[in-house]
mmCIF file of C-alpha atoms in Angstrom:
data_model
loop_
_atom_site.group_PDB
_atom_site.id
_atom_site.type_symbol
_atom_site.label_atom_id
_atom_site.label_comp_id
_atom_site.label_asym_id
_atom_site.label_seq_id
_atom_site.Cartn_x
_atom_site.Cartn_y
_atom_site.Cartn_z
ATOM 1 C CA UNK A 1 6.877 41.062 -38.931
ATOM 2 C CA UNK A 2 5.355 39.154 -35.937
ATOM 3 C CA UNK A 3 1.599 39.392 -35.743
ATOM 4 C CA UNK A 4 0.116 39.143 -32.110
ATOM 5 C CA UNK A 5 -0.951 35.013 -32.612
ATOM 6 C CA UNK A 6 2.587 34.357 -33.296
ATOM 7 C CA UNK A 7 3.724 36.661 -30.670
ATOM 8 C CA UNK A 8 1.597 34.168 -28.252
ATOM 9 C CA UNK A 9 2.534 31.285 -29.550
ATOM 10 C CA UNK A 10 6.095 32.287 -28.916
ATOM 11 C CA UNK A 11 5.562 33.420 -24.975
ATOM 12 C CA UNK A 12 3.306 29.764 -24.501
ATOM 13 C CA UNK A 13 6.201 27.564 -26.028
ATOM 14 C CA UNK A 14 8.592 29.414 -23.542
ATOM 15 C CA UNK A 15 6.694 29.066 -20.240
ATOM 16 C CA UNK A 16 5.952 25.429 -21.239
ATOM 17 C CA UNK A 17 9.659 25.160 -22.097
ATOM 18 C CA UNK A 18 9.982 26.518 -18.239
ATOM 19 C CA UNK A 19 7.092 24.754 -16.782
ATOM 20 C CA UNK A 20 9.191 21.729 -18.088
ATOM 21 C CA UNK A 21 12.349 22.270 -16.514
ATOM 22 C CA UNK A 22 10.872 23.110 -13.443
ATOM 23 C CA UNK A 23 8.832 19.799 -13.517
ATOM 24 C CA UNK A 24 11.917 17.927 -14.251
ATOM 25 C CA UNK A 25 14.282 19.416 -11.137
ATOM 26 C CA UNK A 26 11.500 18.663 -8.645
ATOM 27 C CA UNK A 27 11.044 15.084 -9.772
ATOM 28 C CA UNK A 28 15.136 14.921 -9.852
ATOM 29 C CA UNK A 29 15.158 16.158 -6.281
ATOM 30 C CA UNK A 30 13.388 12.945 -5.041
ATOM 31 C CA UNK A 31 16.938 10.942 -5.935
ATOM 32 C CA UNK A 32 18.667 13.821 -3.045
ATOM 33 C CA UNK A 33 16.771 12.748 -0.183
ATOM 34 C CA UNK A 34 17.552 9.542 1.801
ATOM 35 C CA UNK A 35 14.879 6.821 1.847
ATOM 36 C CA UNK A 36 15.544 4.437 4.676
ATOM 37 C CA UNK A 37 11.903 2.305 5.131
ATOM 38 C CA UNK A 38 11.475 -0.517 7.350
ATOM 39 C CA UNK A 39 8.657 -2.799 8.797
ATOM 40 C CA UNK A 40 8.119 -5.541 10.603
ATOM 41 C CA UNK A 41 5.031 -7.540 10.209
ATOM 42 C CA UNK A 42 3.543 -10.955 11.990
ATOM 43 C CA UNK A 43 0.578 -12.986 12.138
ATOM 44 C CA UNK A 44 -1.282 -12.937 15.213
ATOM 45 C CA UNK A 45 -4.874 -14.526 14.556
ATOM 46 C CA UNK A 46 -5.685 -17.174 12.093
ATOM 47 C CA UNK A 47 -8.868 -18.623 10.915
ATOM 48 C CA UNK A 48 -10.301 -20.736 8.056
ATOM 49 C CA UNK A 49 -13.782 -20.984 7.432
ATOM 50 C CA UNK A 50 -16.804 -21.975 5.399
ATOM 51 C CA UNK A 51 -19.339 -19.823 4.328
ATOM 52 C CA UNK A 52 -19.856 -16.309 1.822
ATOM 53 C CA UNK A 53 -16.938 -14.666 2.138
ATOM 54 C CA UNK A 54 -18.291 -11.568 0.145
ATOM 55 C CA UNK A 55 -22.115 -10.758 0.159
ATOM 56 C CA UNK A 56 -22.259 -11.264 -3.551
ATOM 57 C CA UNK A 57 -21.022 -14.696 -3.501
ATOM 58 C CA UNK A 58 -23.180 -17.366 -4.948
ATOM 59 C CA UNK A 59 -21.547 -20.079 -2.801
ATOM 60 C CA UNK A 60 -20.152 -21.148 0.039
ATOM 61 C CA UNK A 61 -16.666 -21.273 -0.287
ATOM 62 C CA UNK A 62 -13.154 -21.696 2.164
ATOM 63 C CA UNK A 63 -11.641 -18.405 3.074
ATOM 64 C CA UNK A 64 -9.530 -17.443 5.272
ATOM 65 C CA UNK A 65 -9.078 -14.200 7.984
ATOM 66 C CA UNK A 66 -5.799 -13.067 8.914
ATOM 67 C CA UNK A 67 -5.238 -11.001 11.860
ATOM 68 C CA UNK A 68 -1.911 -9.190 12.461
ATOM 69 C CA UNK A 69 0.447 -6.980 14.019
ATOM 70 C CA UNK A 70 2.620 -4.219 11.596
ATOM 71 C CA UNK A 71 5.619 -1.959 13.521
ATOM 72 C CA UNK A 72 6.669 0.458 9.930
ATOM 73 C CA UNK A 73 8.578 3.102 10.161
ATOM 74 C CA UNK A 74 7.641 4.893 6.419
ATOM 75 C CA UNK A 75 8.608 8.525 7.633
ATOM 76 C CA UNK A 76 11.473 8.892 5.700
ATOM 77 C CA UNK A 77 9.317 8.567 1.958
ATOM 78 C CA UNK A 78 7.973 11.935 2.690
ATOM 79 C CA UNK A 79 8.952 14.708 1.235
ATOM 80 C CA UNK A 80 7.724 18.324 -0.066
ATOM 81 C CA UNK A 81 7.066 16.299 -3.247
ATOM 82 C CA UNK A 82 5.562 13.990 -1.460
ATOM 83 C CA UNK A 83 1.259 14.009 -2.448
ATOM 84 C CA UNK A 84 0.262 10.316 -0.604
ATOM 85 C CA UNK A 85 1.588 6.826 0.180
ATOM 86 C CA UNK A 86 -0.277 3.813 -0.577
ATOM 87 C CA UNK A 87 0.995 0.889 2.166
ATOM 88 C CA UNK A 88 -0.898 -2.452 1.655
ATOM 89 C CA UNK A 89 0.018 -6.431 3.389
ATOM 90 C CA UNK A 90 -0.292 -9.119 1.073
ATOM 91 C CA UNK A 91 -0.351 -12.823 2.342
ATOM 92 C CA UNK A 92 1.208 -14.878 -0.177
ATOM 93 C CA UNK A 93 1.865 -18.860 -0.400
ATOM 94 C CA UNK A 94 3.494 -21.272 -3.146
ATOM 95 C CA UNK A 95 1.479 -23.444 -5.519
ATOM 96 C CA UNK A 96 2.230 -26.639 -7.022
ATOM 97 C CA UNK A 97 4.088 -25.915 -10.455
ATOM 98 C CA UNK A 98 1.332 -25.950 -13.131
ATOM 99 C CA UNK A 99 2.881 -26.106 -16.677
ATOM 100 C CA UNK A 100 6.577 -26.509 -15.476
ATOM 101 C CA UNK A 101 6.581 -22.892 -14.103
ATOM 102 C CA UNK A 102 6.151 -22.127 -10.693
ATOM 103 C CA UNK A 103 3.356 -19.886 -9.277
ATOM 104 C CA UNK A 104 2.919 -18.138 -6.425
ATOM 105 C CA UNK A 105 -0.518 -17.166 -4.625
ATOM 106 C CA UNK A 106 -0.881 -13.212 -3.302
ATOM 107 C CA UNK A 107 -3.827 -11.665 -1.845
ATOM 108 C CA UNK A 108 -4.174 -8.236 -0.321
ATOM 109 C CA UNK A 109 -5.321 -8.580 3.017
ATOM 110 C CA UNK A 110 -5.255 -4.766 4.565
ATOM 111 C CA UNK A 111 -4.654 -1.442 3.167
ATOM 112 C CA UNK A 112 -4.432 2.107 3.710
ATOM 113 C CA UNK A 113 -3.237 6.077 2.371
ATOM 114 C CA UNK A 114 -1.136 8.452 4.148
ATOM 115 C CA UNK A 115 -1.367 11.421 2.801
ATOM 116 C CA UNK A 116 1.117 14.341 2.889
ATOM 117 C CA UNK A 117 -0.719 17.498 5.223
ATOM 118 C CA UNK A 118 -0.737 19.455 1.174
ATOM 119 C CA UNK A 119 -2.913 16.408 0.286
ATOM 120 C CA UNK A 120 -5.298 16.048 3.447
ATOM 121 C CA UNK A 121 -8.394 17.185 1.043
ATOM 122 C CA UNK A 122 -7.813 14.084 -0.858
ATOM 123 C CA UNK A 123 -8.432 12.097 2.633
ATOM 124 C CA UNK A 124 -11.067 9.958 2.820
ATOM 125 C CA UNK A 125 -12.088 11.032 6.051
ATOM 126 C CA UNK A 126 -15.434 12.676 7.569
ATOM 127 C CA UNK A 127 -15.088 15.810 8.971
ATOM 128 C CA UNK A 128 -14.429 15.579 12.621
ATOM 129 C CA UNK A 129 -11.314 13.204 11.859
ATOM 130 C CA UNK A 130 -10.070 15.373 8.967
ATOM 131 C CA UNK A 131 -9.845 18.708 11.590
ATOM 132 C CA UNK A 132 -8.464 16.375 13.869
ATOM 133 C CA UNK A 133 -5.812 15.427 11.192
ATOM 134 C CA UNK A 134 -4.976 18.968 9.932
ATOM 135 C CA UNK A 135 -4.819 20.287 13.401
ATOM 136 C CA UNK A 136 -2.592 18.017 14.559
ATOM 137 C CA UNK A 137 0.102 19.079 11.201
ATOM 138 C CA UNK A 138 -0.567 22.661 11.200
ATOM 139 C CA UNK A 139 1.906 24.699 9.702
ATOM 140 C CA UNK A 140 3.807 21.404 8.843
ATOM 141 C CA UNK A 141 4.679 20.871 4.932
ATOM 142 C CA UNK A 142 6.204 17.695 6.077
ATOM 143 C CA UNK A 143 4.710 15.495 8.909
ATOM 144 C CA UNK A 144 6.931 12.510 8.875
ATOM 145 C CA UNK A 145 5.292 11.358 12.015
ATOM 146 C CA UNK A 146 2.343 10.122 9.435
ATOM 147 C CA UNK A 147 4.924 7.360 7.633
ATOM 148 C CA UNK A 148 4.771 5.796 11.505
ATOM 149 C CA UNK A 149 2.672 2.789 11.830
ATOM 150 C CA UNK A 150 1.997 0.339 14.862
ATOM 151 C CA UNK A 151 -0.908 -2.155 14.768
ATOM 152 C CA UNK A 152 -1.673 -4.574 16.997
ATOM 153 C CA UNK A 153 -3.444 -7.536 16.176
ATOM 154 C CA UNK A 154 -5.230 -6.135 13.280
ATOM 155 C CA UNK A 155 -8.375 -7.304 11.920
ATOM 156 C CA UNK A 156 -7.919 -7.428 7.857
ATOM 157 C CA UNK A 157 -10.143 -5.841 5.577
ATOM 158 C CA UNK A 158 -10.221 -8.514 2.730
ATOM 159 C CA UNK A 159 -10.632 -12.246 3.401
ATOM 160 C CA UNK A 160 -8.079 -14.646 1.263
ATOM 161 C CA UNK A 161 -9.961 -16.991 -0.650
ATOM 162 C CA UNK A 162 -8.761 -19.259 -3.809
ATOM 163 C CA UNK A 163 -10.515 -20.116 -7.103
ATOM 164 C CA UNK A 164 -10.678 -23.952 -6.172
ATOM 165 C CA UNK A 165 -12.798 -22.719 -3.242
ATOM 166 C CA UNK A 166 -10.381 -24.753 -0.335
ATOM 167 C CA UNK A 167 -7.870 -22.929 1.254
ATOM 168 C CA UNK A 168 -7.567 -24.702 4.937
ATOM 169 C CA UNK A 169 -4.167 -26.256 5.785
ATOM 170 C CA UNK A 170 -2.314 -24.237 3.460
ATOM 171 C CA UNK A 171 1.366 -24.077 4.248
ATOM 172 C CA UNK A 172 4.019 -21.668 3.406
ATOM 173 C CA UNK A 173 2.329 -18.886 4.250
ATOM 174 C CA UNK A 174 4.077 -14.858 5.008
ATOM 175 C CA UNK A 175 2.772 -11.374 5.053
ATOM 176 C CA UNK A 176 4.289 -9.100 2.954
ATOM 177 C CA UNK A 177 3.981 -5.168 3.704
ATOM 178 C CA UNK A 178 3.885 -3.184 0.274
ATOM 179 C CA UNK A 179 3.866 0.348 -0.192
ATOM 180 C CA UNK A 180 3.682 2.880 -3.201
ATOM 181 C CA UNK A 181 4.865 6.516 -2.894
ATOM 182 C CA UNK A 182 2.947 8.987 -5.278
ATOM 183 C CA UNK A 183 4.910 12.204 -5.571
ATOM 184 C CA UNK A 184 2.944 15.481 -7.037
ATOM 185 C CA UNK A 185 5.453 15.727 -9.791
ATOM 186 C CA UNK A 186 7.686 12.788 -10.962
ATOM 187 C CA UNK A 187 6.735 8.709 -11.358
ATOM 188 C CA UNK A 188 5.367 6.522 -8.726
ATOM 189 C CA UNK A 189 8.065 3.778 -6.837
ATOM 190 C CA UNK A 190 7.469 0.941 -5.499
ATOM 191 C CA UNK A 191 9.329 -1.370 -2.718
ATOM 192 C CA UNK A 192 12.644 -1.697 -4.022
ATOM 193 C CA UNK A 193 14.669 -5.068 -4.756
ATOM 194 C CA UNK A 194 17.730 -3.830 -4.232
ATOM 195 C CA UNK A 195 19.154 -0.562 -2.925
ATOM 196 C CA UNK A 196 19.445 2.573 -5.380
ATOM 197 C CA UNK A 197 21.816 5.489 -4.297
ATOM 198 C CA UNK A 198 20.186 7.173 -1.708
ATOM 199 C CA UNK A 199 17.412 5.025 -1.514
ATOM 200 C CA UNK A 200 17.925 1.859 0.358
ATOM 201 C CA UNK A 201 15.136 -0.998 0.319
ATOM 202 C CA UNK A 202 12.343 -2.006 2.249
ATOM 203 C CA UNK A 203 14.197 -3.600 5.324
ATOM 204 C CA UNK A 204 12.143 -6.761 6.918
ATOM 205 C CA UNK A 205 8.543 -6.615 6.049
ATOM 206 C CA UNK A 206 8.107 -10.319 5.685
ATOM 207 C CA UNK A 207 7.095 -12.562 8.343
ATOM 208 C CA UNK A 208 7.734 -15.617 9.304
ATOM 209 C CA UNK A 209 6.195 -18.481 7.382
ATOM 210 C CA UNK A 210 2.902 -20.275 8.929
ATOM 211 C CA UNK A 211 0.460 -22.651 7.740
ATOM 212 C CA UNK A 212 -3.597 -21.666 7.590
ATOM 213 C CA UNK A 213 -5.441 -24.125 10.401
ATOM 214 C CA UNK A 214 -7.699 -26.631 9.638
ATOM 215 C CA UNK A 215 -11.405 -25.719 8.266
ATOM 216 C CA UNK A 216 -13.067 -24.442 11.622
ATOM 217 C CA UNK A 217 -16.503 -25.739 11.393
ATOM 218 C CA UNK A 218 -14.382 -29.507 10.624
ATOM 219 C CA UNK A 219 -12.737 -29.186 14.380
ATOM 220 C CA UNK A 220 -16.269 -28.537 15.796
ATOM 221 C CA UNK A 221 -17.890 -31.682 14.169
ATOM 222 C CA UNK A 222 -14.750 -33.765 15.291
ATOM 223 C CA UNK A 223 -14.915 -33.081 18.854
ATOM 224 C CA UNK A 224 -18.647 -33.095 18.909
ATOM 225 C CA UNK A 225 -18.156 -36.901 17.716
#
Protein backbone atom coordinates (compact mmCIF):
# COMPACT_ATOMS: atom_id res chain seq x y z
CA UNK A 1 0.00 0.00 0.00
CA UNK A 2 2.73 2.47 1.16
CA UNK A 3 5.96 2.17 -0.76
CA UNK A 4 9.18 3.16 1.27
CA UNK A 5 9.37 7.05 -0.55
CA UNK A 6 6.01 7.64 0.77
CA UNK A 7 6.76 6.01 3.97
CA UNK A 8 9.61 8.90 4.21
CA UNK A 9 7.83 11.46 3.14
CA UNK A 10 5.35 10.73 5.85
CA UNK A 11 8.10 10.47 8.93
CA UNK A 12 9.86 14.07 7.32
CA UNK A 13 6.40 15.97 7.30
CA UNK A 14 6.00 14.78 11.00
CA UNK A 15 9.37 15.78 12.51
CA UNK A 16 9.06 19.09 10.57
CA UNK A 17 5.50 19.28 11.93
CA UNK A 18 7.52 18.80 15.47
CA UNK A 19 10.53 20.76 14.65
CA UNK A 20 7.78 23.48 14.20
CA UNK A 21 6.10 23.40 17.35
CA UNK A 22 9.11 23.20 19.14
CA UNK A 23 10.42 26.36 17.28
CA UNK A 24 7.29 28.11 18.06
CA UNK A 25 7.22 27.41 22.19
CA UNK A 26 10.83 28.61 22.46
CA UNK A 27 10.22 31.84 20.60
CA UNK A 28 6.78 32.10 22.81
CA UNK A 29 8.88 31.68 25.93
CA UNK A 30 10.71 35.03 25.29
CA UNK A 31 7.08 36.89 26.19
CA UNK A 32 7.55 34.77 30.05
CA UNK A 33 10.60 36.39 31.06
CA UNK A 34 10.75 39.97 32.46
CA UNK A 35 12.70 42.56 30.45
CA UNK A 36 13.49 45.52 32.62
CA UNK A 37 16.54 47.59 30.51
CA UNK A 38 17.84 50.81 31.49
CA UNK A 39 20.75 53.27 30.60
CA UNK A 40 21.92 56.33 31.21
CA UNK A 41 24.05 58.10 28.75
CA UNK A 42 25.93 61.77 28.67
CA UNK A 43 28.25 63.70 26.71
CA UNK A 44 31.50 64.27 28.13
CA UNK A 45 33.94 65.57 25.26
CA UNK A 46 32.97 67.59 22.31
CA UNK A 47 34.80 68.65 19.28
CA UNK A 48 34.18 70.04 15.76
CA UNK A 49 36.67 70.04 13.25
CA UNK A 50 37.93 70.47 9.72
CA UNK A 51 39.64 68.06 7.85
CA UNK A 52 39.02 64.07 6.24
CA UNK A 53 36.96 62.63 8.47
CA UNK A 54 37.27 59.13 6.72
CA UNK A 55 40.51 58.23 4.73
CA UNK A 56 38.51 57.90 1.57
CA UNK A 57 37.18 61.30 1.63
CA UNK A 58 37.89 63.52 -1.27
CA UNK A 59 37.46 66.69 0.84
CA UNK A 60 37.79 68.39 3.69
CA UNK A 61 34.72 68.55 5.38
CA UNK A 62 33.15 69.60 9.24
CA UNK A 63 32.74 66.63 11.47
CA UNK A 64 32.32 66.24 14.62
CA UNK A 65 33.78 63.68 17.68
CA UNK A 66 31.71 62.88 20.51
CA UNK A 67 33.09 61.53 23.59
CA UNK A 68 30.86 59.99 26.31
CA UNK A 69 30.01 58.25 29.32
CA UNK A 70 27.14 55.09 29.15
CA UNK A 71 25.97 53.40 32.84
CA UNK A 72 23.34 50.28 31.03
CA UNK A 73 22.16 47.81 32.81
CA UNK A 74 21.03 45.22 29.64
CA UNK A 75 21.27 41.97 31.87
CA UNK A 76 17.86 41.28 32.02
CA UNK A 77 17.53 40.71 27.74
CA UNK A 78 19.38 37.55 28.23
CA UNK A 79 18.04 34.55 28.16
CA UNK A 80 18.68 30.70 27.14
CA UNK A 81 17.25 31.96 23.82
CA UNK A 82 19.26 34.56 23.94
CA UNK A 83 22.26 34.20 20.72
CA UNK A 84 23.74 38.17 20.91
CA UNK A 85 22.73 41.79 21.60
CA UNK A 86 23.55 44.51 19.35
CA UNK A 87 23.74 48.00 21.69
CA UNK A 88 24.68 51.09 19.55
CA UNK A 89 24.49 55.37 20.67
CA UNK A 90 23.19 57.48 18.11
CA UNK A 91 23.58 61.37 18.37
CA UNK A 92 20.68 62.87 16.82
CA UNK A 93 19.62 66.72 16.23
CA UNK A 94 16.51 68.52 14.48
CA UNK A 95 16.63 70.06 11.01
CA UNK A 96 14.86 72.87 9.60
CA UNK A 97 11.48 71.47 8.04
CA UNK A 98 12.26 70.84 4.34
CA UNK A 99 8.99 70.26 2.34
CA UNK A 100 6.58 71.03 5.31
CA UNK A 101 7.70 67.80 7.13
CA UNK A 102 10.03 67.78 9.77
CA UNK A 103 13.35 65.83 9.76
CA UNK A 104 15.47 64.73 12.14
CA UNK A 105 19.40 64.07 11.83
CA UNK A 106 20.83 60.50 13.47
CA UNK A 107 24.23 59.22 13.28
CA UNK A 108 25.70 56.20 14.98
CA UNK A 109 28.47 57.23 16.93
CA UNK A 110 29.66 53.85 18.96
CA UNK A 111 28.72 50.32 18.84
CA UNK A 112 29.19 46.98 20.10
CA UNK A 113 27.86 42.85 20.48
CA UNK A 114 27.35 40.99 23.56
CA UNK A 115 27.09 37.79 22.94
CA UNK A 116 25.38 35.04 24.99
CA UNK A 117 28.51 32.41 26.44
CA UNK A 118 26.46 29.62 23.57
CA UNK A 119 27.46 32.33 21.03
CA UNK A 120 31.15 33.30 22.14
CA UNK A 121 32.48 31.58 18.69
CA UNK A 122 30.63 34.20 16.89
CA UNK A 123 32.89 36.89 18.94
CA UNK A 124 34.95 38.93 17.18
CA UNK A 125 37.70 38.56 19.40
CA UNK A 126 41.47 37.19 19.05
CA UNK A 127 42.28 34.45 20.99
CA UNK A 128 43.74 35.49 24.24
CA UNK A 129 40.51 37.74 24.92
CA UNK A 130 38.09 35.03 23.74
CA UNK A 131 39.70 32.35 26.62
CA UNK A 132 39.60 35.17 28.77
CA UNK A 133 35.83 35.59 27.94
CA UNK A 134 34.79 31.88 28.10
CA UNK A 135 36.72 31.36 31.22
CA UNK A 136 35.31 33.89 32.96
CA UNK A 137 31.32 32.20 32.00
CA UNK A 138 32.23 28.69 32.33
CA UNK A 139 29.56 26.45 32.93
CA UNK A 140 27.18 29.53 32.67
CA UNK A 141 24.23 29.22 29.92
CA UNK A 142 23.30 32.62 31.07
CA UNK A 143 25.89 35.34 32.07
CA UNK A 144 23.74 38.31 32.71
CA UNK A 145 26.72 40.07 34.07
CA UNK A 146 27.60 40.62 30.09
CA UNK A 147 24.19 43.00 29.56
CA UNK A 148 26.31 45.37 32.27
CA UNK A 149 27.93 48.31 30.75
CA UNK A 150 29.93 51.34 32.32
CA UNK A 151 32.02 53.66 30.11
CA UNK A 152 33.65 56.49 30.99
CA UNK A 153 34.36 59.15 28.74
CA UNK A 154 34.36 57.09 25.69
CA UNK A 155 36.08 57.84 22.59
CA UNK A 156 33.43 57.09 19.57
CA UNK A 157 34.15 54.97 16.80
CA UNK A 158 32.36 56.96 13.95
CA UNK A 159 32.70 60.73 13.52
CA UNK A 160 29.17 62.68 12.78
CA UNK A 161 29.42 64.49 9.72
CA UNK A 162 26.44 66.05 7.42
CA UNK A 163 25.97 66.11 3.62
CA UNK A 164 26.24 70.05 3.52
CA UNK A 165 29.74 69.43 4.91
CA UNK A 166 29.17 72.12 8.20
CA UNK A 167 28.16 70.76 11.25
CA UNK A 168 29.79 73.31 14.03
CA UNK A 169 27.30 75.11 16.32
CA UNK A 170 24.68 72.69 15.90
CA UNK A 171 22.10 72.81 18.65
CA UNK A 172 19.69 70.36 19.95
CA UNK A 173 21.83 67.78 20.21
CA UNK A 174 21.21 64.07 22.60
CA UNK A 175 22.66 60.64 22.59
CA UNK A 176 20.46 58.01 22.21
CA UNK A 177 21.53 54.33 23.41
CA UNK A 178 19.89 51.64 21.00
CA UNK A 179 20.00 48.09 21.31
CA UNK A 180 18.73 44.96 19.30
CA UNK A 181 18.29 41.52 20.93
CA UNK A 182 18.79 38.53 18.42
CA UNK A 183 17.33 35.38 19.93
CA UNK A 184 18.46 31.81 18.29
CA UNK A 185 14.88 31.04 17.55
CA UNK A 186 12.09 33.72 17.29
CA UNK A 187 12.25 37.58 15.64
CA UNK A 188 14.63 40.25 16.54
CA UNK A 189 13.18 43.42 19.04
CA UNK A 190 14.13 46.46 19.22
CA UNK A 191 13.92 49.38 22.04
CA UNK A 192 10.43 49.51 22.80
CA UNK A 193 8.01 52.70 22.70
CA UNK A 194 5.91 51.70 25.09
CA UNK A 195 5.79 48.84 27.58
CA UNK A 196 4.49 45.25 26.40
CA UNK A 197 3.43 42.72 29.18
CA UNK A 198 6.38 41.59 30.67
CA UNK A 199 8.56 43.65 28.83
CA UNK A 200 8.87 47.16 30.00
CA UNK A 201 10.86 49.85 27.83
CA UNK A 202 14.14 51.18 27.60
CA UNK A 203 14.16 53.46 30.79
CA UNK A 204 16.43 56.83 30.29
CA UNK A 205 18.93 56.39 27.59
CA UNK A 206 18.72 59.91 26.32
CA UNK A 207 20.81 62.65 27.43
CA UNK A 208 20.51 65.86 27.96
CA UNK A 209 20.42 68.18 24.99
CA UNK A 210 23.82 70.17 24.01
CA UNK A 211 24.94 72.16 21.21
CA UNK A 212 28.30 71.04 18.99
CA UNK A 213 31.14 74.00 19.72
CA UNK A 214 32.32 76.21 17.34
CA UNK A 215 34.71 74.91 14.33
CA UNK A 216 38.07 74.35 16.33
CA UNK A 217 40.65 75.46 13.95
CA UNK A 218 38.10 79.03 13.79
CA UNK A 219 38.86 79.59 17.79
CA UNK A 220 42.63 79.16 17.05
CA UNK A 221 42.75 81.83 14.22
CA UNK A 222 40.57 84.20 16.48
CA UNK A 223 42.76 84.30 19.37
CA UNK A 224 45.87 84.22 17.31
CA UNK A 225 44.42 87.68 15.88
Amino acid sequence: MYNSLTRIQAVFGFFTTVAFVVASLIAASDFAAPRTPSATVKATNVQVVKGRPHYYSTKKEEYAIIKFSLDADLSSLFTWNTKQLFVYVTAEWPALPAGGTNQTNKAVIWDTIITSPSADHLSNLGPAALRKLRKQSAGKSVDPNRGKLVLKNQKPKYQITHPSGRIASTADVILRVHYNAQPWVGVLTWNQDADLGLWRKLAGGVSAAFELPALKTAAKKAGSA
